[in-house]
Amino acid sequence: MKRASATPVAYAGGLPLAPHVAEQASRWYVLLTSGAETAQDRQAWERWRQADPDHERAWAHLMRADGRMRELEGSPAYQALTGDRRKGRRALIAMLGLVTCTGGLVWTADRKRWVRISPDYVAGVGEQRTVMLDDGTEVLLNTDSAIDVLYDGRTRRLRLRRGEIQIRTGHAAGYADMPFRVDTPAGGVRALGTRFMVRLDGEQTRVALLEGLVEIEPAAGGSRLLLQPGQATRYGAGEVEPVRPVALADTAWINAELAADDMPLDRFLAELSRYRHGLISCDAPAAKLRISGLFPLNDTDRALQAVARLLPVTVTRRSPYWVRVSAR
């Protein structure tokens, strides 16, 4: 898995694509979500996706954008970018297909200005990035992760847009007395001189504490929770799950490894797919199998080969971006 020191980049979560491919994907998205598509349209769309690996990559990018826009619906920023709810959402997602070609900017006709929708720092798929902030805080972004840095002179705040990060809080002069927290849609994590991990997991947030103390603050109120070193939990907007010990599966990604301990294969493949472009799917019989071991994240093809050796499955590569795992 590639590592790099990060600088701010204009990025919307997609892959670098030729402008005409991004535009084609956007047009297909608008048609297929309009409610006016025909069976012939869907057949033509399937042919388009199969005609070129870049077409499949562009479509996968739009599907990720679709999922992220669902999280934003109803927010003031979303309403500012869109007018009519359905048409606006559809148009905005289609524009996201072109963001990689326009430096992460979207033109809003009503305000007559460009609005930056890109995060401050991003790690691409299959990449890790280390960010050093002004206060000495070190942030390690895992694959397909993005954060905003919101320091205002009174508080230090990170917003995790997607993915997973490890944080070592810094205490440079002028910052030591400022509170430090990480915000997600599910709530906040307040750090007290610490090293910890935060991961977005659907509508929930996972936290694993390695050093120091952190306090979990669910967005919808409810009881706060103080984590001790070696403890982990998961929480949603209104509730915090029982504390458990930090597991190897929480931390192995730092060493570019995926740790599985009697993990269902469908969950294992979903986790592995975070580290490679394209899709990994499996049939129902294979999904029920269970797997254990340490697997390389910097070579996901080798990890898939190991799966085929350990379990009674066949791994079929239908394209560079589409892998199917089937029970034998």
Coordinates of N, CA and C in Angstrom, one line a residue, residues 19 22 31 54 57 71 78 88-89 101 118 125 132 135 147 153 172 195 201 208 216-217 247-248 253 286 314 316:
P19 N -11.9 13.3 -19.3 CA -13.1 14.1 -19.2 C -14.3 13.5 -19.9
A22 N -15.8 10.7 -17.8 CA -16.6 11.2 -16.6 C -17.9 11.8 -17.1
L31 N -29.8 9.8 -16.5 CA -30.9 9.1 -17.2 C -31.4 8.0 -16.3
D54 N -12.3 1.8 -17.7 CA -12.5 3.1 -17.2 C -13.9 3.5 -17.1
R57 N -14.9 2.1 -13.8 CA -14.3 2.9 -12.7 C -15.1 4.2 -12.5
E71 N -25.7 11.2 2.8 CA -25.4 11.7 4.1 C -25.5 13.2 4.2
Y78 N -25.9 21.5 1.4 CA -26.6 20.7 0.3 C -27.7 21.6 -0.3
G88 N -32.1 18.4 -7.9 CA -30.8 19.0 -7.5 C -29.8 17.9 -7.0
R89 N -30.3 16.9 -6.3 CA -29.4 15.9 -5.8 C -28.8 15.1 -7.0
C101 N -12.0 16.4 -12.9 CA -11.4 17.1 -14.1 C -11.5 18.6 -13.9
S118 N -14.2 20.0 -2.0 CA -13.2 19.0 -1.7 C -12.8 19.1 -0.2
V125 N -7.6 5.5 -2.8 CA -7.9 4.1 -2.6 C -6.5 3.4 -2.7
M132 N 1.0 16.4 8.9 CA 1.4 17.1 10.1 C 0.8 18.4 10.2
D135 N -0.2 22.4 15.0 CA 0.0 22.2 16.5 C 0.9 21.0 16.8
I147 N -10.5 14.2 5.4 CA -10.7 15.0 6.6 C -10.7 16.5 6.3
G153 N -8.6 29.1 16.6 CA -7.9 29.9 17.6 C -8.4 29.6 19.0
A172 N 2.0 21.9 20.5 CA 2.9 23.0 20.1 C 2.5 24.2 20.9
R195 N -3.3 9.1 21.6 CA -3.2 8.4 20.3 C -4.4 7.5 20.2
D201 N -18.2 4.0 9.9 CA -18.7 2.6 9.5 C -20.2 2.7 9.3
A208 N -10.9 3.5 18.7 CA -10.0 2.6 19.4 C -8.9 3.5 20.0
I216 N -16.3 10.1 24.4 CA -17.2 9.9 23.3 C -18.5 10.8 23.6
E217 N -18.9 11.6 22.6 CA -20.0 12.5 22.8 C -21.0 12.2 21.6
A247 N -8.6 -4.7 19.4 CA -8.2 -6.0 18.8 C -7.2 -5.7 17.7
L248 N -6.5 -6.7 17.3 CA -5.5 -6.6 16.2 C -6.2 -6.1 14.9
W253 N -4.1 -2.3 10.1 CA -4.0 -1.5 8.8 C -2.8 -0.6 8.9
A286 N -20.3 -19.0 -0.6 CA -19.0 -18.5 -0.2 C -19.1 -17.5 1.0
T314 N -13.3 -20.4 -5.5 CA -12.6 -20.1 -6.8 C -12.7 -18.6 -6.9
T316 N -12.4 -15.6 -9.5 CA -12.5 -15.3 -10.9 C -12.3 -13.8 -11.2

